[in-house]
Coordinates of C-alpha atoms in Angstrom, one line a residue:
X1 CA 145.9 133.7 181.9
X2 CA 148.8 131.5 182.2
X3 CA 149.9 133.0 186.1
X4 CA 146.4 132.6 187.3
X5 CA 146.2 129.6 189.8
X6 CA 143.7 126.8 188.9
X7 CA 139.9 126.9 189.6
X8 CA 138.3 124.0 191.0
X9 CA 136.7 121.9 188.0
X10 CA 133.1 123.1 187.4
X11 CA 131.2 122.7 184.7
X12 CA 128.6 126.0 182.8
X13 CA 126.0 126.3 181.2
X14 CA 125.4 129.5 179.2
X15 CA 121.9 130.4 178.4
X16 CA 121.1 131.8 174.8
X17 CA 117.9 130.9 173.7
X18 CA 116.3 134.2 173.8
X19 CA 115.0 136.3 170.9
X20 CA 116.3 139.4 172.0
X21 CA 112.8 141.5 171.4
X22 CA 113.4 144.5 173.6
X23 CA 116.5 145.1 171.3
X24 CA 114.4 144.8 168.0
X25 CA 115.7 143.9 164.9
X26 CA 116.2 140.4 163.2
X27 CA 119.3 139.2 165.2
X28 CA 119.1 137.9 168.6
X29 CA 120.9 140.1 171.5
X30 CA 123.6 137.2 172.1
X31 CA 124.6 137.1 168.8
X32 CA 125.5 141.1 168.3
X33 CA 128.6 142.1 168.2
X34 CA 130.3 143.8 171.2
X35 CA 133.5 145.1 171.2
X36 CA 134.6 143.2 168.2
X37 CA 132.8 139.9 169.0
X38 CA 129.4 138.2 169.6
X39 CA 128.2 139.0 173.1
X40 CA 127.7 134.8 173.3
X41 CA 131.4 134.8 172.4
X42 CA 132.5 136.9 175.5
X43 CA 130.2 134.8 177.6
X44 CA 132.0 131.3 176.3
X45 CA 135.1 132.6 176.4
X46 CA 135.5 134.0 179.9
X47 CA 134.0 130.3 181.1
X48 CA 136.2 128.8 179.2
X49 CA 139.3 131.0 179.9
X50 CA 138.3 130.2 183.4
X51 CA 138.7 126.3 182.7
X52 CA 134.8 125.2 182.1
X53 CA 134.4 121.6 181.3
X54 CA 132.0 120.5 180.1
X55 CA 130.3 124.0 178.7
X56 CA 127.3 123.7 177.3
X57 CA 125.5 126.6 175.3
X58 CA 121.5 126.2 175.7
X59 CA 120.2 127.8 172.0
X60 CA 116.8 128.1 170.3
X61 CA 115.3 125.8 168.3
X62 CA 117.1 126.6 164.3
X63 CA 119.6 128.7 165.9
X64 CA 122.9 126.1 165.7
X65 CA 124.2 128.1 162.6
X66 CA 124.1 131.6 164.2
X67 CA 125.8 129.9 167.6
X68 CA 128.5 128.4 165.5
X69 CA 129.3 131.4 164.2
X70 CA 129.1 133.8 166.9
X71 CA 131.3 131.6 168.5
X72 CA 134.1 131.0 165.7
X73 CA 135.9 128.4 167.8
X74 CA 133.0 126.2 168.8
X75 CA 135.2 123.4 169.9
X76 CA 134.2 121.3 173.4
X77 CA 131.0 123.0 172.9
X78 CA 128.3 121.3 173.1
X79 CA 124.9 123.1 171.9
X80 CA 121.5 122.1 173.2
X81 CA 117.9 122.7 172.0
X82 CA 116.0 125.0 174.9
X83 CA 112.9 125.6 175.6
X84 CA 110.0 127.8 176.1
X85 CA 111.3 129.8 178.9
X86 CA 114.5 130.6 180.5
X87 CA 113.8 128.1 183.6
X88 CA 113.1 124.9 180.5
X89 CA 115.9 126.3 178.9
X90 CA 118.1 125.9 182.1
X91 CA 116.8 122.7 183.0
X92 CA 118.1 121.1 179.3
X93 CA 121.6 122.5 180.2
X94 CA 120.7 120.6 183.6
X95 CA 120.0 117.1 181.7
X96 CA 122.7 117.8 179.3
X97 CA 125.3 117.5 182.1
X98 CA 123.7 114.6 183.7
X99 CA 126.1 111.8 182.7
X100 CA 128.5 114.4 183.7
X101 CA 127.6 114.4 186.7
X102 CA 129.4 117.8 187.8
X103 CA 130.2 119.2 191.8
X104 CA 130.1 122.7 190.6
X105 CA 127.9 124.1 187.8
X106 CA 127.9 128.0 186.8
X107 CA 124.4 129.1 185.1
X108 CA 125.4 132.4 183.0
X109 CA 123.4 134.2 180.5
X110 CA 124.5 134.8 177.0
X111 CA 122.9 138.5 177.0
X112 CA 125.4 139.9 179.8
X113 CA 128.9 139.9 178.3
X114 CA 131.1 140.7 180.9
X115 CA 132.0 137.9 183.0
X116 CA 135.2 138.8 184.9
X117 CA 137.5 136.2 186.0
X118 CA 137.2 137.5 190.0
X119 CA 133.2 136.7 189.7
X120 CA 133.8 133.3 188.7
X121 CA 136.7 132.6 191.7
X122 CA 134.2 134.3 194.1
X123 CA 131.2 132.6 192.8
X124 CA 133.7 128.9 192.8
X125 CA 134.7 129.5 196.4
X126 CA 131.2 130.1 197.7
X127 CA 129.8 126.7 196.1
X128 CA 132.6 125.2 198.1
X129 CA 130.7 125.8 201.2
X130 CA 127.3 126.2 199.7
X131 CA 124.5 124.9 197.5
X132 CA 123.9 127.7 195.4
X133 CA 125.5 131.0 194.9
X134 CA 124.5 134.0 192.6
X135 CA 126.8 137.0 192.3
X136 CA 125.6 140.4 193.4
X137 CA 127.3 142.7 191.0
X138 CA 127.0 147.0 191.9
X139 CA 125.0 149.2 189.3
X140 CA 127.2 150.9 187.5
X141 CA 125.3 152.5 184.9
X142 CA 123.4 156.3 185.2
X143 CA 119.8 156.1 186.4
X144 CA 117.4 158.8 185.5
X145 CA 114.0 160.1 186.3
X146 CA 111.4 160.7 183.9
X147 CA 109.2 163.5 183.8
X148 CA 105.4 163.6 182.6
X149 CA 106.1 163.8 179.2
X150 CA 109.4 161.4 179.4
X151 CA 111.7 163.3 179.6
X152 CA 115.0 163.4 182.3
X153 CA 113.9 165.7 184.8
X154 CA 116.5 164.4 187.7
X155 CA 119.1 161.7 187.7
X156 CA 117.7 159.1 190.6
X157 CA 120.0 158.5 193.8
X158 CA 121.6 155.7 194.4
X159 CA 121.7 156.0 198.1

C-alpha cells in the first residue's frame, strides 16, 4: 500500500518444496489455487508487497515450471533447488542469501497463504531487538471431537 510507512529492509525466504500428500492429488498444496491465485502467489506477494529483497522461493527438484507459473510475475525471484526436508530446504534459502548477507530474514511457508502485513511489521520490529522471532497467530478455525466411530460427538473448548 502506497500510505503504509517503510519496513526496515529484510530479506525472505519462502519455503515450497513440499509435495503436498495430505491434500492428495497430483498438484502440490502451494501451487492450488486460492481465492483466485496460487497459494505460493499469496505467500510472494504479501513479502513482496511488504518490500522483500532479495526473496528467494526454495522449490523441489523439477518444479521451476509449476513455480513460474503459480507466480505469473516471477520477477526478482530467485528459485532454488531444496532438499530432503523442510530444515535442508531452509538451509539452501540460508546459502542462497549468503553473498547477501541480510540483518533481517523472514522464513514463511508456501502452504499458509495468508500473510497479513501487521505480522510482518510485528515480526520486523521484534528482530530489531532480537535474534529470532516466530509469530504466534490465534486458532481461528472450529475444533471438534470425534466419537468411536468418527464421528462429531462435541465441538472441543478452546479455553
Amino acid at each position: 500500500m502506497a500510505d503504509e510507512p517503510p519496513l526496515p529492509p529484510f530479506a525472505a525466504i519462502v519455503v515450497a518444496g513440499g509435495k503436498g500428500l495430505r491434500v492428495g492429488g497430483e498438484l502440490p498444496k502451494q501451487y492450488r489455487s486460492w481465492r483466485g491465485r496460487a497459494l505460493l502467489a499469496h505467500s510472494v506477494e504479501a513479502l513482496r508487497e511488504a518490500g522483500a529483497s532479495p526473496l528467494v522461493v526454495v522449490i523441489a527438484d523439477g518444479a521451476q515450471d509449476h513455480a513460474r507459473a503459480a507466480l505469473r510475475d516471477a520477477s526478482g525471484v530467485r528459485f532454488v533447488t531444496g532438499g530432503a526436508s523442510r530444515q535442508d530446504s531452509v538451509v539452501a534459502g540460508l546459502e542462497a542469501l549468503e553473498a547477501d548477507a541480510p540483518a533481517r530474514v523472514l522464513i514463511h511457508d508456501a502452504a499458509r497463504p495468508d500473510l497479513p502485513r501487521a505480522v510482518i511489521e510485528r515480526l520486523l520490529d521484534v528482530l530489531s531487538q532480537h535474534p529470532g522471532a516466530i509469530p504466534v497467530l490465534p486458532v481461528v478455525d472450529s475444533l471438534a471431537v470425534a466419537g468411536p466411530r468418527g464421528i462429531m460427538a462435541d465441538k472441543a473448548e478452546r479455553e
